[in-house]
Amino acid sequence: MTPAVSAAEDRRPVRLAGATRAELACALANLGLADRERRMRVSQLWHWIYHRGARDFSAMRNIARPLLDRLAERHDLERPEIVAEQISADGTRKWLLRLPPVHARDKGAEIECVYIPESDRGTLCVSSQVGCTLNCSFCHTGTMALVRNLTTAEILGQVLVARDRLGDFPGGVAPTDGLVPSGEGVRAVSNIVFMGMGEPLYNFEAVRDAIAVMTDGDGLSLSRRRITVSTSGVVPEMSRLGAECRTMLAVSLHATNNPLRDRLVPLNRKYPIEQLLQACRDYPGASNARRITFEYVMLKGVNDTPAEAKALVRLLRGLPAKINLIPFNPWPGSNYECSDWETIERFSEIVFNAGYASPVRTPRGRDILAACGQLKSESEKLRARARMMLEESLVFGQD
Ligand code: SAH
Ligand code: SF4
């Protein structure tokens, strides 16, 4: 049963940081603004929120004071609360964020979001759900008890936090460590990957709407080609993603035959490899210039033989594909080990010789815990794990 909304909760300001244009219009309509003025004010608010990164209504100089006061009475521009910020020696950053409660008894869920700087780009890895229902056997996120979809605003909140912290809004101050790309016309957050917690295609509408805000030219203005959505293979939603979002696609393949993939990615029992690859062939917009990334986690003694590397290239023949080999990131209680480095190299060589770029996600940020599949947002566990796995964790660099 959903707990009743308390009177106090009812009075909580409605957050506009992360709102869509339609939500902004609705907020203004509730303040009694007529259609024509509303449209103009939506554009102004949009510019302030997403282009300028305003955190306070009073900064919005081109909007009349009485309207700003009324907005501030009912709304705020807060971001998700930063519970912890960890910064690796190589500039990789991880934020543990607390979301505002959605009902009276909710204490507020926590999610993680990771930033990976490289010389020519900065990639933000965002979560689409708290936890994940899909239980891939090698993934820590799949073991979280609490699972819910994030709202569009909660997805966008991660981008706003990152841009705030990286000085990526006009007038912002970039970190002085020299590791975050910065300078005239350079953006600290230039790429987004939906590779944090959750299965983005199980939260399609919120992800789609967040992508629309991210790519809006008057606001965050990110290129669709620099946004990648990773799926474990939710076949029926893949064509929608291509048609409605036109982003890059990454597919978590991890095995070349159904019995093994059934074990690693249980969703395979519903949508087996043949159906998944057909959906990739049909993916709108895929071409040699816009290749689909196939992710393949390297699990010692499970999927890492030369024969499997050959099977992988056979399987992907004819598809505009890139192959991304991910060293397995262990977590306490996991039943797998990462393949030896020589095994990964041998695998990678076979893939490379078959004509595929086969970057191995480079180990990065060993001093913080921010790797694929390790994300599990319970601060206590996080601290314990950070102590235990200081030397084991791997963070990757993403195309
Ligand atoms: N749910 C989506 C996106 C989030 S997971 C998906 O599965 O694609 C992002 C990537 O991390 C996926 O390729 C996933 O298979 C991989 N991953 C999960 N756990 C991992 C682990 N422990 N080590 C390495 N990669 C992992
Ligand atoms: Fe969910 Fe992706 Fe983890 Fe599988 S790998 S449990 S789909 S987050």
Short mmCIF file of C-alpha atoms and ligand atoms in Angstrom, two decimals:
data_model
loop_
_atom_site.label_atom_id
_atom_site.label_comp_id
_atom_site.label_asym_id
_atom_site.label_seq_id
_atom_site.Cartn_x
_atom_site.Cartn_y
_atom_site.Cartn_z
CA MET A 1 0.00 0.00 0.00
CA THR A 2 1.33 3.45 -0.81
CA PRO A 3 1.59 5.54 2.35
CA ALA A 4 -0.58 8.63 2.37
CA VAL A 5 1.19 11.85 1.45
CA SER A 6 1.62 13.88 4.61
CA ALA A 7 0.68 17.55 4.79
CA ALA A 8 4.34 18.49 5.30
CA GLU A 9 5.38 16.50 2.27
CA ASP A 10 2.66 18.13 0.23
CA ARG A 11 4.28 21.50 0.87
CA ARG A 12 7.71 20.38 -0.30
CA PRO A 13 8.96 22.56 -3.17
CA VAL A 14 8.69 20.96 -6.57
CA ARG A 15 12.16 20.72 -8.05
CA LEU A 16 12.67 22.31 -11.44
CA ALA A 17 16.30 21.27 -12.00
CA GLY A 18 15.77 18.24 -14.23
CA ALA A 19 12.34 19.32 -15.50
CA THR A 20 11.28 18.85 -19.11
CA ARG A 21 9.86 21.78 -21.12
CA ALA A 22 6.37 20.38 -20.58
CA GLU A 23 6.93 20.28 -16.81
CA LEU A 24 8.19 23.85 -16.78
CA ALA A 25 5.13 24.94 -18.76
CA CYS A 26 2.91 23.13 -16.27
CA ALA A 27 4.63 24.83 -13.30
CA LEU A 28 4.09 28.23 -14.93
CA ALA A 29 0.48 27.43 -15.79
CA ASN A 30 -0.09 26.61 -12.12
CA LEU A 31 1.16 30.10 -11.31
CA GLY A 32 -1.52 31.47 -13.64
CA LEU A 33 0.65 32.52 -16.59
CA ALA A 34 -1.20 32.81 -19.88
CA ASP A 35 -0.13 30.81 -22.91
CA ARG A 36 1.99 33.42 -24.69
CA GLU A 37 3.95 34.59 -21.71
CA ARG A 38 4.32 30.99 -20.58
CA ARG A 39 6.15 30.02 -23.76
CA MET A 40 8.60 32.86 -23.41
CA ARG A 41 9.20 32.10 -19.72
CA VAL A 42 9.77 28.41 -20.42
CA SER A 43 12.56 29.33 -22.84
CA GLN A 44 14.11 31.68 -20.29
CA LEU A 45 13.93 29.16 -17.44
CA TRP A 46 15.33 26.48 -19.73
CA HIS A 47 18.31 28.64 -20.64
CA TRP A 48 19.04 29.45 -17.00
CA ILE A 49 18.66 25.90 -15.76
CA TYR A 50 20.43 23.95 -18.50
CA HIS A 51 22.69 26.41 -20.28
CA ARG A 52 23.77 28.53 -17.33
CA GLY A 53 23.38 25.98 -14.54
CA ALA A 54 21.48 28.42 -12.28
CA ARG A 55 20.93 27.15 -8.75
CA ASP A 56 18.93 30.09 -7.54
CA PHE A 57 15.95 31.86 -9.11
CA SER A 58 17.38 35.24 -8.13
CA ALA A 59 20.18 34.79 -10.70
CA MET A 60 17.66 34.95 -13.55
CA ARG A 61 18.11 38.59 -14.42
CA ASN A 62 15.75 38.74 -17.40
CA ILE A 63 12.73 37.49 -15.45
CA ALA A 64 10.67 39.96 -13.42
CA ARG A 65 11.19 39.82 -9.65
CA PRO A 66 7.53 39.12 -8.70
CA LEU A 67 7.48 36.02 -10.90
CA LEU A 68 10.82 34.84 -9.50
CA ASP A 69 9.44 35.25 -5.98
CA ARG A 70 6.38 33.20 -6.83
CA LEU A 71 8.53 30.50 -8.45
CA ALA A 72 10.74 30.38 -5.37
CA GLU A 73 7.72 29.95 -3.11
CA ARG A 74 6.73 26.68 -4.75
CA HIS A 75 9.88 25.44 -6.45
CA ASP A 76 13.60 24.97 -6.06
CA LEU A 77 16.61 24.23 -8.24
CA GLU A 78 18.29 21.77 -5.89
CA ARG A 79 20.30 18.80 -7.14
CA PRO A 80 20.49 15.31 -5.60
CA GLU A 81 22.47 15.52 -2.35
CA ILE A 82 26.11 14.48 -2.64
CA VAL A 83 26.66 11.94 0.15
CA ALA A 84 30.22 11.13 -0.86
CA GLU A 85 32.64 12.27 -3.51
CA GLN A 86 35.69 10.19 -4.27
CA ILE A 87 38.44 11.41 -6.55
CA SER A 88 41.04 9.07 -7.95
CA ALA A 89 44.63 10.09 -8.53
CA ASP A 90 43.91 9.83 -12.27
CA GLY A 91 40.96 12.21 -12.09
CA THR A 92 38.19 9.59 -12.14
CA ARG A 93 35.42 10.79 -9.85
CA LYS A 94 32.59 8.97 -8.22
CA TRP A 95 29.61 10.53 -6.53
CA LEU A 96 27.24 8.78 -4.20
CA LEU A 97 23.98 10.71 -4.49
CA ARG A 98 20.92 10.64 -2.25
CA LEU A 99 17.59 11.17 -3.95
CA PRO A 100 14.77 13.01 -2.22
CA PRO A 101 12.16 10.67 -0.72
CA VAL A 102 9.26 9.83 -3.03
CA HIS A 103 6.81 9.21 -0.17
CA ALA A 104 6.49 9.78 3.57
CA ARG A 105 8.29 6.65 4.76
CA ASP A 106 10.97 6.63 2.07
CA LYS A 107 14.40 7.57 3.46
CA GLY A 108 15.68 8.44 0.01
CA ALA A 109 17.42 6.01 -2.31
CA GLU A 110 21.09 6.29 -3.17
CA ILE A 111 22.69 6.01 -6.58
CA GLU A 112 26.19 6.26 -7.93
CA CYS A 113 27.52 8.14 -10.87
CA VAL A 114 31.07 8.05 -12.24
CA TYR A 115 33.10 10.56 -14.28
CA ILE A 116 36.02 9.40 -16.39
CA PRO A 117 38.23 12.13 -17.88
CA GLU A 118 40.46 11.55 -20.87
CA SER A 119 42.64 14.02 -22.76
CA ASP A 120 40.04 14.80 -25.42
CA ARG A 121 36.77 14.00 -23.65
CA GLY A 122 35.05 13.47 -20.34
CA THR A 123 32.56 10.65 -19.98
CA LEU A 124 29.84 10.56 -17.38
CA CYS A 125 28.45 7.13 -16.53
CA VAL A 126 24.88 7.56 -15.27
CA SER A 127 22.41 5.25 -13.53
CA SER A 128 18.90 4.67 -14.84
CA GLN A 129 17.48 2.67 -11.93
CA VAL A 130 18.17 2.15 -8.24
CA GLY A 131 19.47 -1.43 -8.40
CA CYS A 132 18.45 -3.76 -11.22
CA THR A 133 15.93 -6.59 -11.56
CA LEU A 134 17.94 -8.59 -14.05
CA ASN A 135 20.42 -10.39 -11.81
CA CYS A 136 23.28 -11.00 -14.20
CA SER A 137 25.41 -13.44 -12.26
CA PHE A 138 28.64 -11.37 -12.44
CA CYS A 139 27.08 -7.99 -11.57
CA HIS A 140 26.91 -6.48 -8.12
CA THR A 141 24.10 -4.07 -8.97
CA GLY A 142 21.85 -7.05 -9.65
CA THR A 143 22.12 -8.10 -5.99
CA MET A 144 20.60 -4.90 -4.59
CA ALA A 145 17.38 -5.46 -2.69
CA LEU A 146 15.79 -2.12 -3.43
CA VAL A 147 14.89 -1.54 -7.06
CA ARG A 148 13.02 1.33 -8.60
CA ASN A 149 13.09 3.34 -11.79
CA LEU A 150 14.71 6.76 -11.68
CA THR A 151 12.65 9.70 -12.88
CA THR A 152 13.78 11.86 -15.78
CA ALA A 153 14.80 14.55 -13.29
CA GLU A 154 16.83 12.06 -11.24
CA ILE A 155 18.72 10.96 -14.34
CA LEU A 156 19.37 14.57 -15.32
CA GLY A 157 20.29 15.44 -11.73
CA GLN A 158 23.42 13.31 -12.17
CA VAL A 159 24.51 15.41 -15.15
CA LEU A 160 23.84 18.65 -13.28
CA VAL A 161 25.84 17.50 -10.25
CA ALA A 162 28.76 16.50 -12.45
CA ARG A 163 28.72 19.78 -14.35
CA ASP A 164 28.49 21.76 -11.10
CA ARG A 165 31.40 19.91 -9.54
CA LEU A 166 33.55 20.05 -12.67
CA GLY A 167 32.99 23.75 -13.29
CA ASP A 168 31.32 22.89 -16.59
CA PHE A 169 28.71 25.67 -16.57
CA PRO A 170 29.62 29.19 -17.73
CA GLY A 171 31.55 30.95 -15.00
CA GLY A 172 32.22 27.65 -13.21
CA VAL A 173 35.60 26.85 -11.72
CA ALA A 174 37.24 23.67 -13.03
CA PRO A 175 39.15 21.47 -10.59
CA THR A 176 42.77 22.52 -10.42
CA ASP A 177 44.22 19.02 -10.72
CA GLY A 178 44.67 19.47 -14.49
CA LEU A 179 43.03 16.11 -15.16
CA VAL A 180 39.63 17.38 -16.25
CA PRO A 181 39.54 18.57 -19.88
CA SER A 182 39.01 22.33 -19.78
CA GLY A 183 39.60 25.49 -21.78
CA GLU A 184 37.84 27.61 -24.38
CA GLY A 185 35.03 25.60 -25.98
CA VAL A 186 36.08 22.39 -24.19
CA ARG A 187 33.45 20.59 -22.16
CA ALA A 188 34.30 18.60 -19.09
CA VAL A 189 31.26 16.36 -19.66
CA SER A 190 31.28 15.67 -23.40
CA ASN A 191 29.99 12.09 -23.42
CA ILE A 192 27.32 10.22 -21.49
CA VAL A 193 27.04 6.45 -21.10
CA PHE A 194 24.05 4.75 -19.51
CA MET A 195 26.26 2.13 -17.90
CA GLY A 196 25.71 2.80 -14.23
CA MET A 197 23.10 1.05 -12.14
CA GLY A 198 20.09 -0.41 -13.84
CA GLU A 199 18.75 -1.52 -17.19
CA PRO A 200 17.95 1.66 -19.15
CA LEU A 201 15.50 -0.08 -21.49
CA TYR A 202 13.39 -1.16 -18.51
CA ASN A 203 12.91 2.54 -17.82
CA PHE A 204 12.46 3.60 -21.40
CA GLU A 205 10.26 6.72 -21.12
CA ALA A 206 12.34 8.39 -18.40
CA VAL A 207 15.58 7.61 -20.25
CA ARG A 208 14.12 8.88 -23.54
CA ASP A 209 12.92 12.13 -21.95
CA ALA A 210 16.26 12.65 -20.20
CA ILE A 211 18.08 12.15 -23.51
CA ALA A 212 15.79 14.75 -25.12
CA VAL A 213 16.84 17.26 -22.46
CA MET A 214 20.52 16.32 -22.74
CA THR A 215 20.52 16.85 -26.51
CA ASP A 216 18.42 20.04 -26.61
CA GLY A 217 20.55 22.64 -28.40
CA ASP A 218 19.42 25.50 -26.14
CA GLY A 219 20.47 23.70 -22.98
CA LEU A 220 22.92 20.90 -22.23
CA SER A 221 23.43 20.55 -25.96
CA LEU A 222 25.15 17.16 -26.04
CA SER A 223 25.53 15.35 -29.34
CA ARG A 224 23.45 12.17 -29.74
CA ARG A 225 26.57 10.51 -31.10
CA ARG A 226 28.20 11.09 -27.75
CA ILE A 227 25.45 9.38 -25.80
CA THR A 228 25.56 5.59 -25.50
CA VAL A 229 22.82 3.45 -24.01
CA SER A 230 23.95 0.02 -22.84
CA THR A 231 21.44 -2.79 -22.66
CA SER A 232 21.64 -6.37 -21.51
CA GLY A 233 19.36 -7.18 -24.44
CA VAL A 234 15.80 -5.94 -23.97
CA VAL A 235 14.99 -6.79 -27.59
CA PRO A 236 11.48 -5.26 -27.90
CA GLU A 237 12.70 -1.81 -26.81
CA MET A 238 15.81 -1.63 -28.98
CA SER A 239 14.14 -0.37 -32.14
CA ARG A 240 12.31 2.27 -30.11
CA LEU A 241 15.61 3.44 -28.69
CA GLY A 242 17.01 3.81 -32.19
CA ALA A 243 13.92 5.52 -33.55
CA GLU A 244 13.06 7.84 -30.67
CA CYS A 245 16.46 8.63 -29.15
CA ARG A 246 18.92 8.06 -32.02
CA THR A 247 21.77 7.45 -29.61
CA MET A 248 24.62 5.03 -29.88
CA LEU A 249 23.91 1.50 -28.73
CA ALA A 250 26.01 -0.83 -26.59
CA VAL A 251 24.97 -4.44 -26.05
CA SER A 252 26.18 -6.56 -23.16
CA LEU A 253 26.86 -9.80 -25.01
CA HIS A 254 29.38 -11.60 -22.78
CA ALA A 255 28.87 -15.06 -24.32
CA THR A 256 28.72 -16.59 -27.77
CA ASN A 257 26.27 -19.42 -27.08
CA ASN A 258 22.85 -19.50 -25.45
CA PRO A 259 23.51 -21.99 -22.61
CA LEU A 260 26.38 -19.84 -21.29
CA ARG A 261 24.59 -16.53 -21.88
CA ASP A 262 21.51 -17.94 -20.10
CA ARG A 263 23.76 -18.40 -17.08
CA LEU A 264 25.51 -15.03 -17.24
CA VAL A 265 22.64 -12.82 -18.40
CA PRO A 266 19.38 -14.55 -17.40
CA LEU A 267 17.38 -12.23 -19.68
CA ASN A 268 18.83 -14.34 -22.50
CA ARG A 269 16.24 -17.03 -21.70
CA LYS A 270 13.61 -14.57 -22.85
CA TYR A 271 15.52 -12.98 -25.74
CA PRO A 272 18.20 -15.39 -26.97
CA ILE A 273 21.30 -14.40 -28.92
CA GLU A 274 19.71 -14.85 -32.38
CA GLN A 275 16.89 -12.41 -31.54
CA LEU A 276 19.32 -10.00 -29.93
CA LEU A 277 21.59 -9.92 -32.97
CA GLN A 278 18.62 -9.50 -35.30
CA ALA A 279 17.55 -6.45 -33.25
CA CYS A 280 21.10 -5.14 -33.68
CA ARG A 281 20.95 -5.66 -37.44
CA ASP A 282 17.66 -3.74 -37.45
CA TYR A 283 18.89 -0.96 -35.13
CA PRO A 284 17.97 2.33 -36.81
CA GLY A 285 21.01 4.39 -37.70
CA ALA A 286 23.66 1.71 -37.22
CA SER A 287 26.37 2.01 -39.88
CA ASN A 288 30.12 1.71 -40.20
CA ALA A 289 30.37 5.28 -38.98
CA ARG A 290 27.99 4.54 -36.10
CA ARG A 291 28.95 1.12 -34.89
CA ILE A 292 27.24 -0.85 -32.19
CA THR A 293 29.51 -1.62 -29.24
CA PHE A 294 29.46 -5.20 -28.00
CA GLU A 295 30.58 -5.48 -24.42
CA TYR A 296 32.28 -8.68 -23.37
CA VAL A 297 33.29 -9.16 -19.75
CA MET A 298 36.41 -11.32 -19.35
CA LEU A 299 35.65 -14.10 -16.86
CA LYS A 300 38.47 -16.51 -16.07
CA GLY A 301 37.78 -20.02 -17.34
CA VAL A 302 34.20 -19.11 -18.29
CA ASN A 303 34.15 -17.25 -21.62
CA ASP A 304 37.77 -16.40 -22.38
CA THR A 305 39.23 -19.13 -24.64
CA PRO A 306 40.66 -18.44 -28.13
CA ALA A 307 37.82 -20.58 -29.53
CA GLU A 308 35.32 -18.19 -27.97
CA ALA A 309 37.14 -15.18 -29.42
CA LYS A 310 36.80 -16.81 -32.86
CA ALA A 311 33.14 -17.62 -32.21
CA LEU A 312 32.61 -13.98 -31.25
CA VAL A 313 33.95 -12.62 -34.52
CA ARG A 314 31.94 -15.21 -36.47
CA LEU A 315 28.79 -14.21 -34.63
CA LEU A 316 29.21 -10.51 -35.36
CA ARG A 317 30.18 -10.93 -39.02
CA GLY A 318 28.33 -8.42 -41.19
CA LEU A 319 27.33 -6.19 -38.29
CA PRO A 320 28.80 -2.69 -37.91
CA ALA A 321 30.39 -3.59 -34.58
CA LYS A 322 33.02 -2.57 -32.09
CA ILE A 323 34.03 -5.02 -29.39
CA ASN A 324 34.79 -3.79 -25.92
CA LEU A 325 36.55 -6.26 -23.67
CA ILE A 326 35.92 -5.49 -20.01
CA PRO A 327 38.17 -6.99 -17.36
CA PHE A 328 35.82 -8.44 -14.75
CA ASN A 329 35.59 -6.30 -11.64
CA PRO A 330 35.33 -8.55 -8.60
CA TRP A 331 33.09 -7.81 -5.65
CA PRO A 332 32.74 -9.58 -2.29
CA GLY A 333 30.74 -12.75 -2.77
CA SER A 334 31.13 -12.85 -6.55
CA ASN A 335 31.70 -16.30 -8.01
CA TYR A 336 34.02 -15.22 -10.78
CA GLU A 337 37.57 -14.10 -11.30
CA CYS A 338 38.99 -11.80 -13.92
CA SER A 339 40.82 -13.54 -16.78
CA ASP A 340 44.63 -13.35 -16.67
CA TRP A 341 46.14 -10.47 -18.55
CA GLU A 342 47.80 -12.79 -21.12
CA THR A 343 44.44 -14.46 -21.77
CA ILE A 344 42.79 -11.09 -22.33
CA GLU A 345 45.61 -10.08 -24.67
CA ARG A 346 45.32 -13.30 -26.66
CA PHE A 347 41.55 -12.85 -26.93
CA SER A 348 41.95 -9.24 -27.95
CA GLU A 349 44.51 -10.15 -30.62
CA ILE A 350 42.16 -12.64 -32.29
CA VAL A 351 39.41 -10.02 -32.34
CA PHE A 352 41.82 -7.39 -33.64
CA ASN A 353 43.17 -9.65 -36.37
CA ALA A 354 39.60 -10.22 -37.52
CA GLY A 355 39.39 -6.49 -38.24
CA TYR A 356 37.71 -5.16 -35.11
CA ALA A 357 38.98 -2.42 -32.92
CA SER A 358 39.07 -4.24 -29.59
CA PRO A 359 39.97 -1.83 -26.85
CA VAL A 360 40.33 -3.40 -23.46
CA ARG A 361 38.87 -0.98 -20.95
CA THR A 362 42.00 0.35 -19.38
CA PRO A 363 42.33 -0.12 -15.66
CA ARG A 364 41.93 3.31 -14.09
CA GLY A 365 41.12 4.81 -10.75
CA ARG A 366 42.40 1.88 -8.75
CA ASP A 367 42.23 3.97 -5.61
CA ILE A 368 38.46 4.46 -5.71
CA LEU A 369 35.75 1.93 -6.33
CA ALA A 370 33.86 2.91 -9.42
CA ALA A 371 33.90 0.08 -11.90
CA CYS A 372 31.20 -1.48 -14.06
CA GLY A 373 28.96 -3.77 -12.14
CA GLN A 374 30.43 -2.82 -8.80
CA LEU A 375 27.98 -0.04 -8.22
CA LYS A 376 25.87 -0.82 -5.21
CA SER A 377 24.83 2.17 -3.26
CA GLU A 378 24.91 1.42 0.39
CA SER A 379 27.39 3.75 1.94
CA GLU A 380 28.38 1.30 4.67
CA LYS A 381 29.05 -1.49 2.20
CA LEU A 382 30.80 0.98 -0.01
CA ARG A 383 33.25 1.89 2.72
CA ALA A 384 33.89 -1.73 3.66
CA ARG A 385 34.43 -2.66 0.05
CA ALA A 386 36.68 0.31 -0.54
CA ARG A 387 38.95 -0.96 2.22
CA MET A 388 38.91 -4.56 1.03
CA MET A 389 39.33 -3.97 -2.63
CA LEU A 390 41.56 -0.97 -2.77
CA GLU A 391 43.99 -2.66 -5.09
CA GLU A 392 41.63 -4.80 -7.10
CA SER A 393 39.16 -2.39 -8.56
CA LEU A 394 39.34 -1.40 -12.19
CA VAL A 395 37.80 1.55 -13.89
CA PHE A 396 37.56 1.75 -17.64
CA GLY A 397 37.96 4.36 -20.29
CA GLN A 398 35.05 4.50 -22.72
CA ASP A 399 34.98 5.49 -26.37
N1 SAH B 1 22.21 -2.84 -17.48
C1 SAH B 1 22.93 -2.39 -18.59
C2 SAH B 1 23.84 -1.20 -18.29
C3 SAH B 1 24.57 -1.19 -16.98
S1 SAH B 1 25.85 -2.35 -16.75
C4 SAH B 1 23.73 -3.53 -19.20
O1 SAH B 1 23.80 -4.58 -18.58
O2 SAH B 1 24.23 -3.35 -20.30
C5 SAH B 1 27.19 -1.70 -17.74
C6 SAH B 1 28.18 -2.77 -18.21
O3 SAH B 1 28.93 -3.29 -17.10
C7 SAH B 1 27.50 -3.98 -18.84
O4 SAH B 1 28.15 -4.38 -20.01
C8 SAH B 1 27.65 -5.00 -17.76
O5 SAH B 1 27.52 -6.30 -18.27
C9 SAH B 1 29.02 -4.70 -17.22
N2 SAH B 1 29.29 -5.28 -15.90
C10 SAH B 1 28.41 -5.60 -14.93
N3 SAH B 1 29.06 -6.13 -13.87
C11 SAH B 1 30.37 -6.15 -14.17
C12 SAH B 1 31.53 -6.55 -13.46
N4 SAH B 1 31.47 -7.02 -12.23
N5 SAH B 1 32.71 -6.41 -14.09
C13 SAH B 1 32.80 -5.89 -15.32
N6 SAH B 1 31.74 -5.48 -16.04
C14 SAH B 1 30.52 -5.61 -15.47
FE1 SF4 B 2 21.38 -5.17 -14.48
FE2 SF4 B 2 23.21 -4.58 -16.35
FE3 SF4 B 2 23.93 -5.51 -13.90
FE4 SF4 B 2 22.74 -7.14 -15.64
S1 SF4 B 2 24.76 -6.15 -15.90
S2 SF4 B 2 22.27 -6.96 -13.44
S3 SF4 B 2 21.32 -5.76 -16.63
S4 SF4 B 2 22.94 -3.56 -14.34
#
